Amino acid sequence: MIKVFVPLDSAALSMGADEVATAISERIGSQDVTVIRTGSRGMLWLEPLVEVETAAGRIGYANVSVDMVPELFVSDFLSGADHKSKIGLVQDHEFLKSQNRITFSRVGIIDPLSIADYESHGGLAGLRKALTMSATSIVEQVTESGLRGRGGAGFPAGIKWQTVLNTESDQKYICCNADEGDSGTFADRMLMEGDPFTLIEGMIIAGIAVGATKGLIYVRSEYPHAIDILNRAIAVAKEHKLLGESVLGSAFEFELEVRVGAGSYVCGEETAMLESLEGKRGMVRAKPPIPALVGLFGKPTVINNVMTLSAVPMILADGAAAYQALGDERSRGTQVFQLAGNIKQGGIVEVAFGVTLGELIDTYGGGTLTGRPVKTVQIGGPLGAYLGKDSWTVAMGYESLAQAGGMLGHGGIVVFDDTVNMAKQARFAMEFCAEESCGKCTPCRIGSTRGVEVIDRIVAGEEQSKNLELLEDLCEVMADGSLCAMGGLTPLPVRSALKLFPADFGIKSGVK
Amino acid sequence: MSNYSEESILNYLGPYKGDASAVLRSLQLVQELLGYVPDSALDLVAKNCNVSRAEVYGVFTFYSDFRSTAPAKAVVKVCVAEACQASGCASLISELHDKGYDIHKGTVKADIQMEQTFCLGNCALGPAAMVNGKPIGRATSASILAAAKVAAK
């Protein structure tokens, strides 16, 4: 039987993958061919990327359209024959070859809803190992791996788990933050659509480790396909006794449920997410107490991002040392970078920390899609700093980026060419904050609106020195006085844009 | 709410009876059923979850997904966040504007409603849009309108 793989990832669907899959199925006729839907390899500029299994490996055909399908059959693509869209062995592609895919090792390769596929590609090994270990030693493994929160804050996952483990309670929860609202980030979505069992396995392990019997995945409503696949994957996992009263026949119980957001960016903030999970307005809670002690419904709760929880099965399966061996300084393991915006080769780059920004943009990304020079990149979403070409040599890691004035966040990198106006971007950062602020604290709620006004006055050339001073003062109040990162980090893109590109604000040299 | 009686909605919300933590999910269910949340449904949710109407109203107004009126047959979401700005969503938005759709105002025309959204998670293939849940990458005003016309039929 010949296997043809067509992605079902939303990004591939957005380029017509469903229509291509249908067109291929319709032409198969009586041939012994099966079309398998997979996640995406993360080479998004090649979507829809159709693959055919041959004796040599999986051969790819890029940017396949419905119109192209008849000629692919005529060219005998089913045997891996030449065609202008052929890119050769997918695994040998320049973009993939040098990556170190751990969390994304199965995405784009397996059928996301097949447990058999999942297991034959190394799945469940981590969970099986965890079931033979004590809770303390599971947490120790996670701590020793050096895994830090991939959602943005970079807090050591093991320490969070230890806190929940140490806290006595009749009920504890594992909450997965899949409210991936940062523009330029899509790794969570791609993993949930392409390999949901990895996330499910990671959450079960977390439950066993801290003594939690209930897990919730909070997914944004903008991800209908991810929600659908997760729900189906959970049903399959229940059938196979991965979830339920007895996980794989053990004494551990774990139930899992998907909860859907309702179009609020701030609900990606962990305490706002908890409020939303409790059915309320997504208003940020004051910390302390931390959610590890007083979380969902007041109970001890582990809140981790999709990428954090999805790194766990491999850490358990291969040992903490293997994961810890990768990385740079205090940033251990791999990071799933997302190349986005005006980029020629956008998609997923999973490599060990320490790769430089320049390598990511130029070597992997191939520069801008428009072919114009890069002016700036924004890393870490709407609350991340803008960096210029002088940061190209910065090694990517939590501390190194912070030192360069940036923030890793969720690892999304948005590339802008030289036509971007940075005063507009700074204004947008404030505007976005005003739009999405939960309104609980004054610096964020009111500061963001005042920020838009002050930037407008600066750009209009009104009393520039005075207004620049006012903007700086406002940024300081927001950064130091806001309850959460929404107001606290909005000054980051604003200040960096102003510092790097004052001319875009109409600031003449001489004005401070 | 013409096609649905109070009773049938309460029946639909049954699993959440008396559950104060189910306000958000109840509103989502109502919107799933009717396409929007009519004012009278706020009372039903309040009654069913055993919370005050004010609490339900607070949740309803916090989340941008909720609608108080019925949506058009085709709902188009156009991403206006940074990654799509970098790939030229501004000119796409002005083209749509010239065709009579102001995405910032959510204009409805010919059974097509266009709205702005912040990020659809398709940031490497921007500008991104979604028509009744179907994603569109490298969106142009022509590709959006073509998909919207099909969805509005």
PDB file of N, CA, C and O in Angstrom, chain A residues 420-469:
ATOM      1  N   VAL A 420       8.346  49.572   7.679  1.00  0.00           N
ATOM      2  CA  VAL A 420       7.544  49.711   8.902  1.00  0.00           C
ATOM      3  C   VAL A 420       7.829  51.054   9.580  1.00  0.00           C
ATOM      4  O   VAL A 420       8.966  51.535   9.581  1.00  0.00           O
ATOM      5  N   ASN A 421       6.776  51.662  10.105  1.00  0.00           N
ATOM      6  CA  ASN A 421       6.927  52.887  10.875  1.00  0.00           C
ATOM      7  C   ASN A 421       6.800  52.541  12.358  1.00  0.00           C
ATOM      8  O   ASN A 421       5.757  52.089  12.816  1.00  0.00           O
ATOM      9  N   MET A 422       7.886  52.775  13.091  1.00  0.00           N
ATOM     10  CA  MET A 422       7.929  52.291  14.470  1.00  0.00           C
ATOM     11  C   MET A 422       7.079  53.110  15.437  1.00  0.00           C
ATOM     12  O   MET A 422       6.711  52.622  16.500  1.00  0.00           O
ATOM     13  N   ALA A 423       6.778  54.344  15.073  1.00  0.00           N
ATOM     14  CA  ALA A 423       5.868  55.120  15.925  1.00  0.00           C
ATOM     15  C   ALA A 423       4.476  54.477  15.883  1.00  0.00           C
ATOM     16  O   ALA A 423       3.773  54.398  16.887  1.00  0.00           O
ATOM     17  N   LYS A 424       4.101  53.992  14.695  1.00  0.00           N
ATOM     18  CA  LYS A 424       2.819  53.294  14.560  1.00  0.00           C
ATOM     19  C   LYS A 424       2.806  52.025  15.393  1.00  0.00           C
ATOM     20  O   LYS A 424       1.797  51.673  15.998  1.00  0.00           O
ATOM     21  N   GLN A 425       3.940  51.313  15.389  1.00  0.00           N
ATOM     22  CA  GLN A 425       4.006  50.068  16.162  1.00  0.00           C
ATOM     23  C   GLN A 425       3.922  50.355  17.663  1.00  0.00           C
ATOM     24  O   GLN A 425       3.277  49.622  18.402  1.00  0.00           O
ATOM     25  N   ALA A 426       4.594  51.415  18.092  1.00  0.00           N
ATOM     26  CA  ALA A 426       4.548  51.785  19.512  1.00  0.00           C
ATOM     27  C   ALA A 426       3.126  52.181  19.910  1.00  0.00           C
ATOM     28  O   ALA A 426       2.614  51.788  20.956  1.00  0.00           O
ATOM     29  N   ARG A 427       2.488  52.946  19.013  1.00  0.00           N
ATOM     30  CA  ARG A 427       1.111  53.355  19.268  1.00  0.00           C
ATOM     31  C   ARG A 427       0.208  52.120  19.349  1.00  0.00           C
ATOM     32  O   ARG A 427      -0.647  52.015  20.230  1.00  0.00           O
ATOM     33  N   PHE A 428       0.433  51.162  18.451  1.00  0.00           N
ATOM     34  CA  PHE A 428      -0.392  49.955  18.451  1.00  0.00           C
ATOM     35  C   PHE A 428      -0.246  49.184  19.757  1.00  0.00           C
ATOM     36  O   PHE A 428      -1.214  48.626  20.275  1.00  0.00           O
ATOM     37  N   ALA A 429       0.995  49.147  20.289  1.00  0.00           N
ATOM     38  CA  ALA A 429       1.219  48.420  21.544  1.00  0.00           C
ATOM     39  C   ALA A 429       0.332  48.982  22.650  1.00  0.00           C
ATOM     40  O   ALA A 429      -0.300  48.239  23.409  1.00  0.00           O
ATOM     41  N   MET A 430       0.255  50.315  22.718  1.00  0.00           N
ATOM     42  CA  MET A 430      -0.593  50.968  23.724  1.00  0.00           C
ATOM     43  C   MET A 430      -2.079  50.732  23.421  1.00  0.00           C
ATOM     44  O   MET A 430      -2.885  50.467  24.329  1.00  0.00           O
ATOM     45  N   GLU A 431      -2.424  50.830  22.146  1.00  0.00           N
ATOM     46  CA  GLU A 431      -3.803  50.637  21.718  1.00  0.00           C
ATOM     47  C   GLU A 431      -4.288  49.220  22.065  1.00  0.00           C
ATOM     48  O   GLU A 431      -5.400  49.017  22.543  1.00  0.00           O
ATOM     49  N   PHE A 432      -3.415  48.257  21.795  1.00  0.00           N
ATOM     50  CA  PHE A 432      -3.743  46.860  22.061  1.00  0.00           C
ATOM     51  C   PHE A 432      -3.958  46.641  23.555  1.00  0.00           C
ATOM     52  O   PHE A 432      -4.888  45.966  23.986  1.00  0.00           O
ATOM     53  N   CYS A 433      -3.096  47.278  24.344  1.00  0.00           N
ATOM     54  CA  CYS A 433      -3.210  47.169  25.802  1.00  0.00           C
ATOM     55  C   CYS A 433      -4.522  47.778  26.274  1.00  0.00           C
ATOM     56  O   CYS A 433      -5.211  47.225  27.133  1.00  0.00           O
ATOM     57  N   ALA A 434      -4.896  48.901  25.680  1.00  0.00           N
ATOM     58  CA  ALA A 434      -6.159  49.544  26.053  1.00  0.00           C
ATOM     59  C   ALA A 434      -7.338  48.645  25.698  1.00  0.00           C
ATOM     60  O   ALA A 434      -8.311  48.522  26.438  1.00  0.00           O
ATOM     61  N   GLU A 435      -7.243  48.003  24.541  1.00  0.00           N
ATOM     62  CA  GLU A 435      -8.310  47.122  24.061  1.00  0.00           C
ATOM     63  C   GLU A 435      -8.461  45.880  24.942  1.00  0.00           C
ATOM     64  O   GLU A 435      -9.554  45.445  25.245  1.00  0.00           O
ATOM     65  N   GLU A 436      -7.342  45.307  25.355  1.00  0.00           N
ATOM     66  CA  GLU A 436      -7.370  43.996  26.004  1.00  0.00           C
ATOM     67  C   GLU A 436      -7.174  44.036  27.524  1.00  0.00           C
ATOM     68  O   GLU A 436      -7.245  42.998  28.170  1.00  0.00           O
ATOM     69  N   SER A 437      -6.890  45.202  28.081  1.00  0.00           N
ATOM     70  CA  SER A 437      -6.707  45.296  29.532  1.00  0.00           C
ATOM     71  C   SER A 437      -7.948  44.777  30.261  1.00  0.00           C
ATOM     72  O   SER A 437      -9.076  45.036  29.837  1.00  0.00           O
ATOM     73  N   CYS A 438      -7.735  44.054  31.349  1.00  0.00           N
ATOM     74  CA  CYS A 438      -8.896  43.558  32.088  1.00  0.00           C
ATOM     75  C   CYS A 438      -9.516  44.677  32.917  1.00  0.00           C
ATOM     76  O   CYS A 438     -10.656  44.586  33.346  1.00  0.00           O
ATOM     77  N   GLY A 439      -8.745  45.735  33.133  1.00  0.00           N
ATOM     78  CA  GLY A 439      -9.290  46.910  33.794  1.00  0.00           C
ATOM     79  C   GLY A 439      -9.150  46.924  35.303  1.00  0.00           C
ATOM     80  O   GLY A 439      -9.580  47.859  35.967  1.00  0.00           O
ATOM     81  N   LYS A 440      -8.506  45.903  35.845  1.00  0.00           N
ATOM     82  CA  LYS A 440      -8.445  45.834  37.310  1.00  0.00           C
ATOM     83  C   LYS A 440      -7.494  46.882  37.894  1.00  0.00           C
ATOM     84  O   LYS A 440      -7.799  47.479  38.918  1.00  0.00           O
ATOM     85  N   CYS A 441      -6.332  47.071  37.264  1.00  0.00           N
ATOM     86  CA  CYS A 441      -5.404  48.059  37.839  1.00  0.00           C
ATOM     87  C   CYS A 441      -5.300  49.308  36.963  1.00  0.00           C
ATOM     88  O   CYS A 441      -5.358  49.245  35.743  1.00  0.00           O
ATOM     89  N   THR A 442      -5.115  50.430  37.623  1.00  0.00           N
ATOM     90  CA  THR A 442      -5.151  51.728  36.956  1.00  0.00           C
ATOM     91  C   THR A 442      -4.021  51.956  35.949  1.00  0.00           C
ATOM     92  O   THR A 442      -4.263  52.474  34.873  1.00  0.00           O
ATOM     93  N   PRO A 443      -2.771  51.582  36.282  1.00  0.00           N
ATOM     94  CA  PRO A 443      -1.696  51.872  35.314  1.00  0.00           C
ATOM     95  C   PRO A 443      -1.978  51.278  33.937  1.00  0.00           C
ATOM     96  O   PRO A 443      -1.728  51.901  32.911  1.00  0.00           O
ATOM     97  N   CYS A 444      -2.519  50.069  33.918  1.00  0.00           N
ATOM     98  CA  CYS A 444      -2.799  49.390  32.664  1.00  0.00           C
ATOM     99  C   CYS A 444      -4.059  49.954  32.011  1.00  0.00           C
ATOM    100  O   CYS A 444      -4.058  50.298  30.827  1.00  0.00           O
ATOM    101  N   ARG A 445      -5.105  50.081  32.786  1.00  0.00           N
ATOM    102  CA  ARG A 445      -6.404  50.492  32.238  1.00  0.00           C
ATOM    103  C   ARG A 445      -6.360  51.897  31.664  1.00  0.00           C
ATOM    104  O   ARG A 445      -6.802  52.142  30.555  1.00  0.00           O
ATOM    105  N   ILE A 446      -5.791  52.812  32.444  1.00  0.00           N
ATOM    106  CA  ILE A 446      -5.801  54.208  32.008  1.00  0.00           C
ATOM    107  C   ILE A 446      -4.490  54.572  31.313  1.00  0.00           C
ATOM    108  O   ILE A 446      -4.464  55.311  30.341  1.00  0.00           O
ATOM    109  N   GLY A 447      -3.405  53.989  31.808  1.00  0.00           N
ATOM    110  CA  GLY A 447      -2.091  54.305  31.234  1.00  0.00           C
ATOM    111  C   GLY A 447      -2.025  54.013  29.749  1.00  0.00           C
ATOM    112  O   GLY A 447      -1.423  54.768  28.975  1.00  0.00           O
ATOM    113  N   SER A 448      -2.671  52.924  29.335  1.00  0.00           N
ATOM    114  CA  SER A 448      -2.591  52.555  27.925  1.00  0.00           C
ATOM    115  C   SER A 448      -3.282  53.584  27.030  1.00  0.00           C
ATOM    116  O   SER A 448      -2.767  53.951  25.975  1.00  0.00           O
ATOM    117  N   THR A 449      -4.410  54.085  27.481  1.00  0.00           N
ATOM    118  CA  THR A 449      -5.115  55.110  26.701  1.00  0.00           C
ATOM    119  C   THR A 449      -4.316  56.406  26.673  1.00  0.00           C
ATOM    120  O   THR A 449      -4.147  57.032  25.626  1.00  0.00           O
ATOM    121  N   ARG A 450      -3.784  56.784  27.825  1.00  0.00           N
ATOM    122  CA  ARG A 450      -2.940  57.992  27.869  1.00  0.00           C
ATOM    123  C   ARG A 450      -1.708  57.798  26.982  1.00  0.00           C
ATOM    124  O   ARG A 450      -1.224  58.731  26.369  1.00  0.00           O
ATOM    125  N   GLY A 451      -1.214  56.577  26.936  1.00  0.00           N
ATOM    126  CA  GLY A 451      -0.027  56.285  26.121  1.00  0.00           C
ATOM    127  C   GLY A 451      -0.275  56.566  24.654  1.00  0.00           C
ATOM    128  O   GLY A 451       0.559  57.171  23.972  1.00  0.00           O
ATOM    129  N   VAL A 452      -1.442  56.157  24.166  1.00  0.00           N
ATOM    130  CA  VAL A 452      -1.795  56.414  22.760  1.00  0.00           C
ATOM    131  C   VAL A 452      -1.796  57.921  22.511  1.00  0.00           C
ATOM    132  O   VAL A 452      -1.215  58.406  21.531  1.00  0.00           O
ATOM    133  N   GLU A 453      -2.405  58.669  23.448  1.00  0.00           N
ATOM    134  CA  GLU A 453      -2.505  60.128  23.267  1.00  0.00           C
ATOM    135  C   GLU A 453      -1.137  60.799  23.269  1.00  0.00           C
ATOM    136  O   GLU A 453      -0.859  61.666  22.444  1.00  0.00           O
ATOM    137  N   VAL A 454      -0.280  60.370  24.190  1.00  0.00           N
ATOM    138  CA  VAL A 454       1.039  61.016  24.289  1.00  0.00           C
ATOM    139  C   VAL A 454       1.862  60.714  23.035  1.00  0.00           C
ATOM    140  O   VAL A 454       2.537  61.602  22.503  1.00  0.00           O
ATOM    141  N   ILE A 455       1.795  59.452  22.567  1.00  0.00           N
ATOM    142  CA  ILE A 455       2.546  59.112  21.353  1.00  0.00           C
ATOM    143  C   ILE A 455       2.035  59.951  20.172  1.00  0.00           C
ATOM    144  O   ILE A 455       2.817  60.466  19.374  1.00  0.00           O
ATOM    145  N   ASP A 456       0.732  60.118  20.090  1.00  0.00           N
ATOM    146  CA  ASP A 456       0.172  60.959  19.025  1.00  0.00           C
ATOM    147  C   ASP A 456       0.717  62.382  19.081  1.00  0.00           C
ATOM    148  O   ASP A 456       1.027  62.974  18.053  1.00  0.00           O
ATOM    149  N   ARG A 457       0.830  62.920  20.293  1.00  0.00           N
ATOM    150  CA  ARG A 457       1.331  64.293  20.427  1.00  0.00           C
ATOM    151  C   ARG A 457       2.803  64.376  20.039  1.00  0.00           C
ATOM    152  O   ARG A 457       3.244  65.335  19.417  1.00  0.00           O
ATOM    153  N   ILE A 458       3.566  63.347  20.408  1.00  0.00           N
ATOM    154  CA  ILE A 458       4.991  63.342  20.054  1.00  0.00           C
ATOM    155  C   ILE A 458       5.145  63.324  18.532  1.00  0.00           C
ATOM    156  O   ILE A 458       5.905  64.099  17.949  1.00  0.00           O
ATOM    157  N   VAL A 459       4.381  62.426  17.898  1.00  0.00           N
ATOM    158  CA  VAL A 459       4.477  62.292  16.439  1.00  0.00           C
ATOM    159  C   VAL A 459       4.022  63.584  15.758  1.00  0.00           C
ATOM    160  O   VAL A 459       4.576  63.992  14.732  1.00  0.00           O
ATOM    161  N   ALA A 460       3.030  64.276  16.344  1.00  0.00           N
ATOM    162  CA  ALA A 460       2.552  65.533  15.770  1.00  0.00           C
ATOM    163  C   ALA A 460       3.519  66.683  16.036  1.00  0.00           C
ATOM    164  O   ALA A 460       3.319  67.800  15.546  1.00  0.00           O
ATOM    165  N   GLY A 461       4.566  66.398  16.818  1.00  0.00           N
ATOM    166  CA  GLY A 461       5.571  67.420  17.086  1.00  0.00           C
ATOM    167  C   GLY A 461       5.166  68.410  18.161  1.00  0.00           C
ATOM    168  O   GLY A 461       5.751  69.489  18.285  1.00  0.00           O
ATOM    169  N   GLU A 462       4.144  68.088  18.946  1.00  0.00           N
ATOM    170  CA  GLU A 462       3.711  68.990  20.017  1.00  0.00           C
ATOM    171  C   GLU A 462       4.605  68.854  21.248  1.00  0.00           C
ATOM    172  O   GLU A 462       4.676  67.770  21.822  1.00  0.00           O
ATOM    173  N   GLU A 463       5.245  69.914  21.623  1.00  0.00           N
ATOM    174  CA  GLU A 463       6.083  69.952  22.842  1.00  0.00           C
ATOM    175  C   GLU A 463       6.813  68.630  23.052  1.00  0.00           C
ATOM    176  O   GLU A 463       6.627  67.946  24.067  1.00  0.00           O
ATOM    177  N   GLN A 464       7.641  68.285  22.084  1.00  0.00           N
ATOM    178  CA  GLN A 464       8.227  66.948  22.084  1.00  0.00           C
ATOM    179  C   GLN A 464       8.996  66.589  23.356  1.00  0.00           C
ATOM    180  O   GLN A 464       8.793  65.509  23.908  1.00  0.00           O
ATOM    181  N   SER A 465       9.874  67.485  23.807  1.00  0.00           N
ATOM    182  CA  SER A 465      10.678  67.144  24.997  1.00  0.00           C
ATOM    183  C   SER A 465       9.783  66.831  26.183  1.00  0.00           C
ATOM    184  O   SER A 465       9.970  65.835  26.885  1.00  0.00           O
ATOM    185  N   LYS A 466       8.788  67.684  26.371  1.00  0.00           N
ATOM    186  CA  LYS A 466       7.887  67.521  27.502  1.00  0.00           C
ATOM    187  C   LYS A 466       7.104  66.218  27.405  1.00  0.00           C
ATOM    188  O   LYS A 466       6.957  65.470  28.373  1.00  0.00           O
ATOM    189  N   ASN A 467       6.619  65.957  26.203  1.00  0.00           N
ATOM    190  CA  ASN A 467       5.808  64.753  26.026  1.00  0.00           C
ATOM    191  C   ASN A 467       6.637  63.467  26.069  1.00  0.00           C
ATOM    192  O   ASN A 467       6.147  62.424  26.480  1.00  0.00           O
ATOM    193  N   LEU A 468       7.903  63.559  25.633  1.00  0.00           N
ATOM    194  CA  LEU A 468       8.781  62.389  25.742  1.00  0.00           C
ATOM    195  C   LEU A 468       9.027  62.052  27.207  1.00  0.00           C
ATOM    196  O   LEU A 468       9.036  60.890  27.611  1.00  0.00           O
ATOM    197  N   GLU A 469       9.205  63.094  27.983  1.00  0.00           N
ATOM    198  CA  GLU A 469       9.406  62.907  29.419  1.00  0.00           C
ATOM    199  C   GLU A 469       8.162  62.276  30.052  1.00  0.00           C
ATOM    200  O   GLU A 469       8.251  61.356  30.861  1.00  0.00           O
TER     201      GLU A 469
END
